[in-house]
PDB file of C-alpha atoms in Angstrom:
ATOM      1  CA  MET A 277      38.636 -88.473 -74.370  1.00 85.00           C
ATOM      2  CA  ILE A 278      36.974 -85.738 -72.525  1.00 89.00           C
ATOM      3  CA  ASP A 279      36.908 -87.984 -69.321  1.00 89.00           C
ATOM      4  CA  LYS A 280      40.441 -88.886 -69.476  1.00 91.00           C
ATOM      5  CA  LEU A 281      41.477 -85.314 -69.848  1.00 92.00           C
ATOM      6  CA  GLU A 282      39.461 -84.500 -66.948  1.00 90.00           C
ATOM      7  CA  PHE A 283      41.427 -87.251 -65.144  1.00 91.00           C
ATOM      8  CA  PHE A 284      44.676 -85.626 -66.100  1.00 92.00           C
ATOM      9  CA  ILE A 285      43.557 -81.953 -64.955  1.00 90.00           C
ATOM     10  CA  ALA A 286      42.421 -83.517 -61.472  1.00 90.00           C
ATOM     11  CA  LEU A 287      45.895 -85.232 -61.291  1.00 90.00           C
ATOM     12  CA  ALA A 288      47.804 -82.331 -62.027  1.00 89.00           C
ATOM     13  CA  ARG A 289      45.669 -80.351 -59.292  1.00 87.00           C
ATOM     14  CA  GLU A 290      46.044 -82.742 -56.727  1.00 87.00           C
ATOM     15  CA  GLN A 291      49.341 -84.218 -57.229  1.00 87.00           C
ATOM     16  CA  HIS A 292      48.193 -87.601 -55.879  1.00 89.00           C
ATOM     17  CA  PHE A 293      46.781 -90.475 -57.816  1.00 89.00           C
ATOM     18  CA  GLY A 294      44.261 -91.574 -54.811  1.00 89.00           C
ATOM     19  CA  ARG A 295      43.023 -87.960 -54.223  1.00 90.00           C
ATOM     20  CA  ALA A 296      42.458 -87.241 -57.836  1.00 90.00           C
ATOM     21  CA  ALA A 297      40.778 -90.517 -58.199  1.00 91.00           C
ATOM     22  CA  GLU A 298      38.597 -89.493 -55.544  1.00 91.00           C
ATOM     23  CA  GLU A 299      37.658 -85.984 -56.897  1.00 87.00           C
ATOM     24  CA  CYS A 300      36.698 -87.621 -60.050  1.00 90.00           C
ATOM     25  CA  GLY A 301      34.676 -90.198 -58.243  1.00 90.00           C
ATOM     26  CA  VAL A 302      36.460 -93.209 -59.935  1.00 92.00           C
ATOM     27  CA  THR A 303      38.795 -95.751 -58.344  1.00 92.00           C
ATOM     28  CA  GLN A 304      42.473 -95.351 -58.633  1.00 90.00           C
ATOM     29  CA  PRO A 305      43.252 -98.144 -60.852  1.00 90.00           C
ATOM     30  CA  THR A 306      40.453 -96.475 -63.325  1.00 93.00           C
ATOM     31  CA  LEU A 307      42.167 -93.198 -62.983  1.00 92.00           C
ATOM     32  CA  SER A 308      45.495 -94.516 -63.841  1.00 90.00           C
ATOM     33  CA  ALA A 309      44.203 -96.634 -66.768  1.00 91.00           C
ATOM     34  CA  GLY A 310      42.478 -93.526 -68.143  1.00 93.00           C
ATOM     35  CA  ILE A 311      45.529 -91.507 -68.021  1.00 91.00           C
ATOM     36  CA  LYS A 312      47.933 -94.263 -69.388  1.00 91.00           C
ATOM     37  CA  GLN A 313      45.256 -94.623 -72.448  1.00 92.00           C
ATOM     38  CA  LEU A 314      45.679 -90.762 -72.873  1.00 92.00           C
ATOM     39  CA  GLU A 315      49.427 -91.170 -73.178  1.00 91.00           C
ATOM     40  CA  ASP A 316      48.890 -94.068 -75.979  1.00 91.00           C
ATOM     41  CA  ILE A 317      46.714 -91.993 -77.769  1.00 91.00           C
ATOM     42  CA  LEU A 318      48.924 -88.829 -77.698  1.00 92.00           C
ATOM     43  CA  GLY A 319      52.080 -90.887 -77.849  1.00 91.00           C
ATOM     44  CA  VAL A 320      53.926 -89.309 -75.222  1.00 92.00           C
ATOM     45  CA  MET A 321      54.507 -89.656 -71.404  1.00 91.00           C
ATOM     46  CA  LEU A 322      52.613 -87.043 -69.339  1.00 92.00           C
ATOM     47  CA  VAL A 323      53.321 -88.113 -65.703  1.00 91.00           C
ATOM     48  CA  GLN A 324      56.559 -89.085 -64.242  1.00 87.00           C
ATOM     49  CA  ARG A 325      55.839 -92.179 -62.561  1.00 77.00           C
ATOM     50  CA  GLY A 326      57.067 -94.132 -59.632  1.00 69.00           C
ATOM     51  CA  SER A 327      55.770 -95.596 -56.438  1.00 64.00           C
ATOM     52  CA  ARG A 328      53.857 -92.254 -56.079  1.00 78.00           C
ATOM     53  CA  PHE A 329      53.340 -89.073 -58.189  1.00 83.00           C
ATOM     54  CA  GLN A 330      56.357 -87.283 -59.070  1.00 85.00           C
ATOM     55  CA  GLY A 331      55.093 -84.558 -61.401  1.00 87.00           C
ATOM     56  CA  LEU A 332      54.193 -83.841 -65.049  1.00 90.00           C
ATOM     57  CA  THR A 333      56.890 -84.475 -68.011  1.00 91.00           C
ATOM     58  CA  PRO A 334      57.537 -81.260 -70.261  1.00 90.00           C
ATOM     59  CA  GLU A 335      54.949 -82.939 -72.718  1.00 92.00           C
ATOM     60  CA  GLY A 336      52.256 -83.123 -69.889  1.00 91.00           C
ATOM     61  CA  ARG A 337      52.679 -79.517 -69.094  1.00 89.00           C
ATOM     62  CA  GLN A 338      52.084 -78.782 -72.644  1.00 90.00           C
ATOM     63  CA  VAL A 339      49.043 -81.076 -72.664  1.00 91.00           C
ATOM     64  CA  LEU A 340      47.662 -79.648 -69.484  1.00 89.00           C
ATOM     65  CA  ASP A 341      47.154 -76.260 -70.960  1.00 85.00           C
ATOM     66  CA  TRP A 342      45.362 -77.848 -73.979  1.00 88.00           C
ATOM     67  CA  ALA A 343      43.139 -80.202 -71.502  1.00 89.00           C
ATOM     68  CA  ARG A 344      42.090 -77.173 -69.640  1.00 84.00           C
ATOM     69  CA  ARG A 345      40.829 -75.447 -72.733  1.00 81.00           C
ATOM     70  CA  ILE A 346      39.208 -78.334 -74.425  1.00 87.00           C
ATOM     71  CA  VAL A 347      37.602 -79.459 -71.021  1.00 85.00           C
ATOM     72  CA  GLY A 348      36.507 -75.730 -70.462  1.00 79.00           C
ATOM     73  CA  ASP A 349      35.145 -75.525 -74.127  1.00 80.00           C
ATOM     74  CA  THR A 350      33.177 -78.885 -73.388  1.00 84.00           C
ATOM     75  CA  ARG A 351      31.371 -77.602 -70.181  1.00 78.00           C
ATOM     76  CA  ALA A 352      30.668 -74.351 -72.099  1.00 76.00           C
ATOM     77  CA  MET A 353      28.727 -76.399 -74.700  1.00 81.00           C
ATOM     78  CA  ARG A 354      26.930 -78.756 -72.412  1.00 80.00           C
ATOM     79  CA  GLU A 355      25.899 -75.633 -70.278  1.00 72.00           C
ATOM     80  CA  GLU A 356      24.619 -73.711 -73.390  1.00 74.00           C
ATOM     81  CA  MET A 357      22.734 -76.766 -74.329  1.00 79.00           C
ATOM     82  CA  ARG A 358      21.375 -77.257 -71.012  1.00 75.00           C
ATOM     83  CA  ALA A 359      20.373 -73.408 -70.816  1.00 70.00           C
ATOM     84  CA  ALA A 360      18.593 -73.798 -74.225  1.00 69.00           C
ATOM     85  CA  ARG A 361      16.413 -76.604 -73.191  1.00 70.00           C
ATOM     86  CA  HIS A 362      15.610 -75.445 -69.540  1.00 69.00           C
ATOM     87  CA  GLY A 363      16.833 -71.859 -69.174  1.00 70.00           C
ATOM     88  CA  LEU A 364      19.832 -70.736 -67.025  1.00 79.00           C
ATOM     89  CA  SER A 365      20.540 -73.103 -64.061  1.00 81.00           C
ATOM     90  CA  GLY A 366      23.440 -74.635 -62.436  1.00 84.00           C
ATOM     91  CA  ARG A 367      26.101 -73.415 -59.629  1.00 89.00           C
ATOM     92  CA  ILE A 368      28.261 -70.666 -59.896  1.00 94.00           C
ATOM     93  CA  ARG A 369      31.610 -70.879 -57.841  1.00 95.00           C
ATOM     94  CA  ILE A 370      32.953 -67.636 -56.893  1.00 97.00           C
ATOM     95  CA  ALA A 371      36.233 -66.903 -54.784  1.00 97.00           C
ATOM     96  CA  ALA A 372      36.334 -63.563 -53.388  1.00 96.00           C
ATOM     97  CA  ILE A 373      39.053 -61.836 -51.163  1.00 95.00           C
ATOM     98  CA  PRO A 374      38.179 -61.282 -47.521  1.00 92.00           C
ATOM     99  CA  THR A 375      37.735 -57.461 -48.010  1.00 91.00           C
ATOM    100  CA  ALA A 376      35.188 -58.045 -50.918  1.00 93.00           C
ATOM    101  CA  LEU A 377      33.058 -60.453 -49.465  1.00 92.00           C
ATOM    102  CA  ALA A 378      30.613 -58.160 -47.836  1.00 88.00           C
ATOM    103  CA  MET A 379      29.956 -56.676 -51.395  1.00 90.00           C
ATOM    104  CA  VAL A 380      29.119 -60.014 -52.923  1.00 95.00           C
ATOM    105  CA  PRO A 381      25.405 -59.947 -52.150  1.00 94.00           C
ATOM    106  CA  ARG A 382      24.964 -57.081 -54.343  1.00 94.00           C
ATOM    107  CA  LEU A 383      26.047 -59.401 -57.353  1.00 96.00           C
ATOM    108  CA  THR A 384      24.429 -62.652 -56.361  1.00 97.00           C
ATOM    109  CA  THR A 385      21.054 -61.320 -55.162  1.00 96.00           C
ATOM    110  CA  PRO A 386      20.030 -59.379 -58.472  1.00 96.00           C
ATOM    111  CA  PHE A 387      21.610 -62.115 -60.429  1.00 96.00           C
ATOM    112  CA  ARG A 388      19.460 -64.889 -58.882  1.00 93.00           C
ATOM    113  CA  GLU A 389      16.268 -62.866 -58.988  1.00 93.00           C
ATOM    114  CA  LYS A 390      16.783 -62.775 -62.825  1.00 91.00           C
ATOM    115  CA  HIS A 391      17.803 -66.551 -62.762  1.00 90.00           C
ATOM    116  CA  PRO A 392      16.296 -68.436 -59.975  1.00 91.00           C
ATOM    117  CA  GLY A 393      17.396 -71.885 -61.391  1.00 88.00           C
ATOM    118  CA  VAL A 394      21.033 -70.737 -60.314  1.00 92.00           C
ATOM    119  CA  THR A 395      22.703 -71.469 -56.795  1.00 93.00           C
ATOM    120  CA  PHE A 396      25.972 -70.121 -55.518  1.00 96.00           C
ATOM    121  CA  SER A 397      29.005 -71.165 -53.770  1.00 96.00           C
ATOM    122  CA  ILE A 398      31.084 -68.534 -52.182  1.00 97.00           C
ATOM    123  CA  LEU A 399      34.510 -69.005 -50.844  1.00 95.00           C
ATOM    124  CA  SER A 400      37.055 -66.715 -48.876  1.00 94.00           C
ATOM    125  CA  ARG A 401      40.525 -67.002 -50.318  1.00 94.00           C
ATOM    126  CA  THR A 402      43.705 -65.000 -50.983  1.00 94.00           C
ATOM    127  CA  SER A 403      44.226 -63.122 -54.337  1.00 94.00           C
ATOM    128  CA  ILE A 404      46.931 -65.525 -55.149  1.00 93.00           C
ATOM    129  CA  GLU A 405      44.468 -68.525 -54.298  1.00 95.00           C
ATOM    130  CA  VAL A 406      41.754 -66.723 -56.444  1.00 95.00           C
ATOM    131  CA  LEU A 407      43.765 -66.764 -59.538  1.00 94.00           C
ATOM    132  CA  SER A 408      44.835 -70.637 -58.810  1.00 91.00           C
ATOM    133  CA  LEU A 409      41.519 -71.847 -58.444  1.00 92.00           C
ATOM    134  CA  LEU A 410      40.329 -70.080 -61.710  1.00 91.00           C
ATOM    135  CA  GLY A 411      43.140 -71.344 -63.655  1.00 86.00           C
ATOM    136  CA  ASN A 412      42.518 -74.957 -62.285  1.00 82.00           C
ATOM    137  CA  PHE A 413      38.726 -74.703 -63.274  1.00 82.00           C
ATOM    138  CA  GLU A 414      37.683 -75.023 -59.387  1.00 87.00           C
ATOM    139  CA  ILE A 415      35.815 -71.882 -59.497  1.00 93.00           C
ATOM    140  CA  ASP A 416      33.780 -69.940 -62.223  1.00 93.00           C
ATOM    141  CA  ALA A 417      34.868 -66.211 -61.072  1.00 97.00           C
ATOM    142  CA  GLY A 418      36.897 -64.419 -58.654  1.00 97.00           C
ATOM    143  CA  ILE A 419      36.648 -61.005 -56.954  1.00 97.00           C
ATOM    144  CA  THR A 420      40.086 -59.755 -56.384  1.00 96.00           C
ATOM    145  CA  TYR A 421      42.221 -56.741 -56.843  1.00 96.00           C
ATOM    146  CA  LEU A 422      42.908 -55.676 -60.591  1.00 95.00           C
ATOM    147  CA  ASP A 423      45.411 -53.065 -60.373  1.00 91.00           C
ATOM    148  CA  ASN A 424      48.192 -54.023 -57.758  1.00 82.00           C
ATOM    149  CA  GLU A 425      49.713 -57.558 -58.524  1.00 85.00           C
ATOM    150  CA  PRO A 426      49.513 -59.475 -62.283  1.00 87.00           C
ATOM    151  CA  LEU A 427      46.599 -61.321 -63.024  1.00 91.00           C
ATOM    152  CA  GLY A 428      47.565 -63.547 -65.947  1.00 87.00           C
ATOM    153  CA  ARG A 429      45.163 -64.334 -68.772  1.00 87.00           C
ATOM    154  CA  VAL A 430      41.733 -63.367 -67.152  1.00 93.00           C
ATOM    155  CA  THR A 431      38.630 -61.227 -68.437  1.00 94.00           C
ATOM    156  CA  SER A 432      38.082 -58.560 -65.725  1.00 95.00           C
ATOM    157  CA  VAL A 433      35.045 -56.161 -64.960  1.00 96.00           C
ATOM    158  CA  PRO A 434      36.310 -53.227 -62.442  1.00 96.00           C
ATOM    159  CA  LEU A 435      33.783 -52.918 -59.805  1.00 95.00           C
ATOM    160  CA  TYR A 436      34.488 -50.201 -57.374  1.00 93.00           C
ATOM    161  CA  ALA A 437      37.892 -48.384 -55.779  1.00 91.00           C
ATOM    162  CA  GLU A 438      39.028 -49.712 -52.301  1.00 91.00           C
ATOM    163  CA  ARG A 439      40.017 -46.562 -50.269  1.00 90.00           C
ATOM    164  CA  TYR A 440      41.431 -46.864 -46.579  1.00 94.00           C
ATOM    165  CA  GLN A 441      40.007 -45.887 -43.050  1.00 93.00           C
ATOM    166  CA  LEU A 442      41.295 -45.854 -39.735  1.00 95.00           C
ATOM    167  CA  ILE A 443      38.502 -47.887 -37.683  1.00 93.00           C
ATOM    168  CA  THR A 444      38.954 -47.029 -34.066  1.00 92.00           C
ATOM    169  CA  ALA A 445      36.619 -46.717 -31.022  1.00 90.00           C
ATOM    170  CA  VAL A 446      35.638 -43.097 -29.713  1.00 90.00           C
ATOM    171  CA  GLY A 447      38.079 -42.076 -27.185  1.00 90.00           C
ATOM    172  CA  ASN A 448      41.327 -43.655 -28.746  1.00 92.00           C
ATOM    173  CA  GLU A 449      44.001 -41.563 -30.144  1.00 92.00           C
ATOM    174  CA  TYR A 450      43.082 -39.717 -33.160  1.00 94.00           C
ATOM    175  CA  SER A 451      39.227 -40.670 -32.802  1.00 92.00           C
ATOM    176  CA  ASP A 452      38.317 -36.893 -32.905  1.00 93.00           C
ATOM    177  CA  ARG A 453      40.217 -36.265 -36.219  1.00 95.00           C
ATOM    178  CA  ASP A 454      38.336 -35.677 -39.550  1.00 94.00           C
ATOM    179  CA  LYS A 455      41.441 -37.393 -41.375  1.00 95.00           C
ATOM    180  CA  VAL A 456      44.863 -39.029 -40.317  1.00 96.00           C
ATOM    181  CA  THR A 457      48.149 -40.062 -42.111  1.00 96.00           C
ATOM    182  CA  TRP A 458      49.538 -43.297 -42.634  1.00 96.00           C
ATOM    183  CA  GLU A 459      52.481 -42.166 -40.350  1.00 94.00           C
ATOM    184  CA  GLU A 460      50.136 -41.545 -37.216  1.00 95.00           C
ATOM    185  CA  VAL A 461      48.111 -44.791 -38.072  1.00 95.00           C
ATOM    186  CA  SER A 462      51.358 -46.775 -37.652  1.00 93.00           C
ATOM    187  CA  THR A 463      51.886 -45.743 -34.005  1.00 92.00           C
ATOM    188  CA  LEU A 464      48.348 -47.289 -32.880  1.00 94.00           C
ATOM    189  CA  PRO A 465      47.955 -50.852 -31.654  1.00 94.00           C
ATOM    190  CA  LEU A 466      46.613 -52.456 -34.966  1.00 95.00           C
ATOM    191  CA  CYS A 467      44.891 -55.552 -35.720  1.00 96.00           C
ATOM    192  CA  LEU A 468      45.352 -56.493 -39.569  1.00 96.00           C
ATOM    193  CA  LEU A 469      44.875 -59.322 -42.070  1.00 95.00           C
ATOM    194  CA  THR A 470      47.504 -61.590 -42.333  1.00 95.00           C
ATOM    195  CA  PRO A 471      50.690 -60.893 -44.703  1.00 94.00           C
ATOM    196  CA  ASP A 472      49.445 -63.443 -47.323  1.00 93.00           C
ATOM    197  CA  MET A 473      46.526 -61.222 -48.080  1.00 93.00           C
ATOM    198  CA  GLN A 474      47.073 -58.852 -51.000  1.00 93.00           C
ATOM    199  CA  ASN A 475      44.969 -56.039 -48.554  1.00 93.00           C
ATOM    200  CA  ARG A 476      48.014 -56.446 -45.990  1.00 94.00           C
ATOM    201  CA  ARG A 477      50.659 -56.058 -48.512  1.00 94.00           C
ATOM    202  CA  ILE A 478      48.897 -52.727 -49.883  1.00 94.00           C
ATOM    203  CA  ILE A 479      48.723 -51.360 -46.683  1.00 94.00           C
ATOM    204  CA  ASP A 480      52.226 -52.302 -45.716  1.00 94.00           C
ATOM    205  CA  GLN A 481      53.416 -50.651 -48.888  1.00 94.00           C
ATOM    206  CA  HIS A 482      51.438 -47.323 -48.088  1.00 94.00           C
ATOM    207  CA  LEU A 483      53.186 -47.538 -44.780  1.00 94.00           C
ATOM    208  CA  ALA A 484      56.543 -48.127 -46.050  1.00 93.00           C
ATOM    209  CA  ASP A 485      56.050 -45.469 -48.842  1.00 92.00           C
ATOM    210  CA  ALA A 486      55.229 -42.950 -45.636  1.00 92.00           C
ATOM    211  CA  GLY A 487      58.490 -44.055 -44.170  1.00 93.00           C
ATOM    212  CA  VAL A 488      57.313 -46.210 -41.475  1.00 93.00           C
ATOM    213  CA  GLN A 489      56.759 -49.850 -40.434  1.00 86.00           C
ATOM    214  CA  VAL A 490      53.788 -51.429 -38.412  1.00 86.00           C
ATOM    215  CA  ARG A 491      53.858 -54.487 -36.202  1.00 86.00           C
ATOM    216  CA  PRO A 492      50.470 -55.418 -35.727  1.00 93.00           C
ATOM    217  CA  THR A 493      49.582 -56.630 -32.554  1.00 94.00           C
ATOM    218  CA  LEU A 494      47.080 -59.022 -34.144  1.00 96.00           C
ATOM    219  CA  GLU A 495      46.926 -60.858 -37.378  1.00 96.00           C
ATOM    220  CA  SER A 496      43.827 -62.789 -38.750  1.00 95.00           C
ATOM    221  CA  ASN A 497      42.627 -63.868 -42.029  1.00 92.00           C
ATOM    222  CA  SER A 498      39.086 -63.390 -40.951  1.00 91.00           C
ATOM    223  CA  MET A 499      37.318 -59.948 -41.082  1.00 88.00           C
ATOM    224  CA  ILE A 500      35.012 -61.248 -38.502  1.00 88.00           C
ATOM    225  CA  VAL A 501      38.099 -61.618 -36.017  1.00 92.00           C
ATOM    226  CA  LEU A 502      39.161 -58.137 -36.803  1.00 92.00           C
ATOM    227  CA  PHE A 503      35.778 -56.707 -36.129  1.00 88.00           C
ATOM    228  CA  SER A 504      35.262 -58.179 -33.139  1.00 88.00           C
ATOM    229  CA  HIS A 505      38.602 -56.870 -31.364  1.00 92.00           C
ATOM    230  CA  ILE A 506      37.744 -53.434 -32.803  1.00 90.00           C
ATOM    231  CA  ARG A 507      34.654 -53.527 -31.045  1.00 86.00           C
ATOM    232  CA  THR A 508      36.437 -54.067 -27.785  1.00 89.00           C
ATOM    233  CA  GLY A 509      37.516 -50.538 -27.736  1.00 89.00           C
ATOM    234  CA  LYS A 510      41.176 -51.869 -27.409  1.00 91.00           C
ATOM    235  CA  TRP A 511      42.292 -52.054 -30.976  1.00 92.00           C
ATOM    236  CA  SER A 512      42.197 -50.097 -34.200  1.00 94.00           C
ATOM    237  CA  SER A 513      42.679 -51.454 -37.943  1.00 95.00           C
ATOM    238  CA  ILE A 514      42.724 -50.077 -41.564  1.00 95.00           C
ATOM    239  CA  MET A 515      40.040 -51.211 -43.746  1.00 91.00           C
ATOM    240  CA  PRO A 516      38.277 -50.141 -46.829  1.00 88.00           C
ATOM    241  CA  LEU A 517      35.702 -47.646 -46.556  1.00 79.00           C
ATOM    242  CA  ASN A 518      33.190 -49.722 -48.587  1.00 76.00           C
ATOM    243  CA  LEU A 519      33.712 -52.638 -46.098  1.00 79.00           C
ATOM    244  CA  ALA A 520      33.170 -50.302 -42.926  1.00 69.00           C
ATOM    245  CA  GLU A 521      29.756 -48.850 -44.337  1.00 69.00           C
ATOM    246  CA  THR A 522      28.601 -52.454 -45.275  1.00 70.00           C
ATOM    247  CA  PHE A 523      29.018 -53.694 -41.725  1.00 66.00           C
ATOM    248  CA  GLY A 524      27.415 -50.356 -40.312  1.00 62.00           C
ATOM    249  CA  PHE A 525      30.021 -49.038 -37.796  1.00 61.00           C
ATOM    250  CA  ALA A 526      28.309 -46.583 -35.706  1.00 60.00           C
ATOM    251  CA  GLU A 527      29.273 -44.986 -32.384  1.00 62.00           C
ATOM    252  CA  PRO A 528      31.149 -45.616 -30.444  1.00 82.00           C
ATOM    253  CA  ILE A 529      33.128 -46.786 -33.509  1.00 86.00           C
ATOM    254  CA  ARG A 530      34.667 -44.190 -35.933  1.00 88.00           C
ATOM    255  CA  ALA A 531      35.907 -44.751 -39.688  1.00 89.00           C
ATOM    256  CA  ILE A 532      38.404 -42.025 -40.359  1.00 93.00           C
ATOM    257  CA  PRO A 533      39.887 -41.362 -43.851  1.00 94.00           C
ATOM    258  CA  ILE A 534      43.687 -41.844 -44.218  1.00 95.00           C
ATOM    259  CA  VAL A 535      45.472 -39.395 -46.388  1.00 93.00           C
ATOM    260  CA  GLU A 536      49.099 -38.658 -47.230  1.00 89.00           C
ATOM    261  CA  PRO A 537      48.275 -40.409 -49.605  1.00 86.00           C
ATOM    262  CA  ASP A 538      44.755 -40.860 -50.144  1.00 88.00           C
ATOM    263  CA  ALA A 539      45.413 -44.160 -51.901  1.00 89.00           C
ATOM    264  CA  SER A 540      42.694 -46.347 -53.674  1.00 90.00           C
ATOM    265  CA  HIS A 541      43.048 -49.788 -55.591  1.00 93.00           C
ATOM    266  CA  THR A 542      40.399 -51.267 -57.888  1.00 95.00           C
ATOM    267  CA  VAL A 543      38.587 -54.363 -56.963  1.00 96.00           C
ATOM    268  CA  GLY A 544      36.600 -56.495 -59.937  1.00 96.00           C
ATOM    269  CA  LEU A 545      35.323 -59.632 -61.025  1.00 97.00           C
ATOM    270  CA  VAL A 546      37.754 -61.971 -62.970  1.00 97.00           C
ATOM    271  CA  VAL A 547      36.996 -65.025 -64.989  1.00 96.00           C
ATOM    272  CA  ALA A 548      39.226 -67.061 -67.135  1.00 90.00           C
ATOM    273  CA  ARG A 549      39.464 -65.674 -70.515  1.00 87.00           C
ATOM    274  CA  ARG A 550      37.834 -67.816 -73.079  1.00 81.00           C
ATOM    275  CA  ASP A 551      35.674 -67.279 -76.416  1.00 75.00           C
ATOM    276  CA  PRO A 552      33.024 -67.989 -75.634  1.00 77.00           C
ATOM    277  CA  ASN A 553      31.992 -68.179 -72.244  1.00 82.00           C
ATOM    278  CA  THR A 554      29.879 -70.363 -70.798  1.00 83.00           C
ATOM    279  CA  THR A 555      26.144 -69.027 -70.512  1.00 85.00           C
ATOM    280  CA  LEU A 556      26.508 -68.839 -66.667  1.00 89.00           C
ATOM    281  CA  VAL A 557      29.744 -66.861 -66.853  1.00 91.00           C
ATOM    282  CA  GLN A 558      28.664 -64.445 -69.576  1.00 91.00           C
ATOM    283  CA  ALA A 559      25.460 -63.827 -67.472  1.00 93.00           C
ATOM    284  CA  LEU A 560      27.712 -63.162 -64.096  1.00 96.00           C
ATOM    285  CA  LEU A 561      29.921 -60.822 -66.401  1.00 96.00           C
ATOM    286  CA  ASP A 562      26.651 -58.957 -67.649  1.00 95.00           C
ATOM    287  CA  GLU A 563      25.410 -58.394 -63.806  1.00 96.00           C
ATOM    288  CA  ALA A 564      28.947 -57.238 -62.730  1.00 97.00           C
ATOM    289  CA  MET A 565      28.816 -54.551 -65.510  1.00 96.00           C
ATOM    290  CA  THR A 566      25.545 -53.294 -64.248  1.00 95.00           C
ATOM    291  CA  LEU A 567      26.605 -53.519 -60.667  1.00 95.00           C
ATOM    292  CA  ALA A 568      30.011 -51.477 -61.743  1.00 94.00           C
ATOM    293  CA  GLY A 569      27.595 -48.886 -63.265  1.00 92.00           C
ATOM    294  CA  ASP A 570      25.823 -48.371 -59.975  1.00 89.00           C
ATOM    295  CA  PHE A 571      29.181 -48.079 -58.105  1.00 87.00           C
ATOM    296  CA  ARG A 572      30.254 -45.327 -60.766  1.00 86.00           C
ATOM    297  CA  ARG A 573      26.958 -43.543 -60.235  1.00 83.00           C
ATOM    298  CA  LYS A 574      27.287 -43.452 -56.518  1.00 75.00           C
ATOM    299  CA  ALA A 575      31.027 -42.619 -56.539  1.00 65.00           C
TER     300      ALA A 575
END
């Protein structure tokens, strides 16, 4: 039954019988037969069939919610029994928004010192993708904004407040200032994250609240691309203070606080809401709470 539910979850995620079978490590006929057996057991059609995948039936969408819960609980049970026998081990999959990636080692490094049998997979994703991956059991945890857009059914641990700085080379306009306004920043040649990133939507909103719009001269979904352009001295950007500090900007690059308003947004760890959590996820939540305490003491 669990295997059949996992087939069904994979099909709902991939929306393609062949790709779902490949993900599950079985042949396409095996996957199709398993889902047909699941339909027979439940007495309802789950998938709209044709020459190719055409979507889930209304009953299929209901069963998908149950399938995710049952499979999640089963994985938690297996993980807990493995931990009871061998100690905490396994792989933790984390997806983080780009502006939080530089902070991730502060979570993963002390965690692995306590639990050397654990390995990590870290992905860079948009905030929307983080929540989607979490809902589909493709990751164990996400790091994203907590207070700007709806999160859905998650458990969250606030980690730090993201505040924004103008990052610009010495000699550029405003580089000799102790602070700069959002309106002033809008006049500079800016390189920013792409509009699908929540950080960009936050920046656009603060600029709009200041009565201005910005048309960046470069957009990228990579922070490395933005940093490399800033270092040419010809581009400026708007970045969180903690990110600028992590990358260690020094002369001839300056980080200048942006005011009017002095805006901040909370970034934190999110996991799917489940009781109980898997042993790995609960240990990660505990580590996140320790890290949150460190951030508060340094604030």
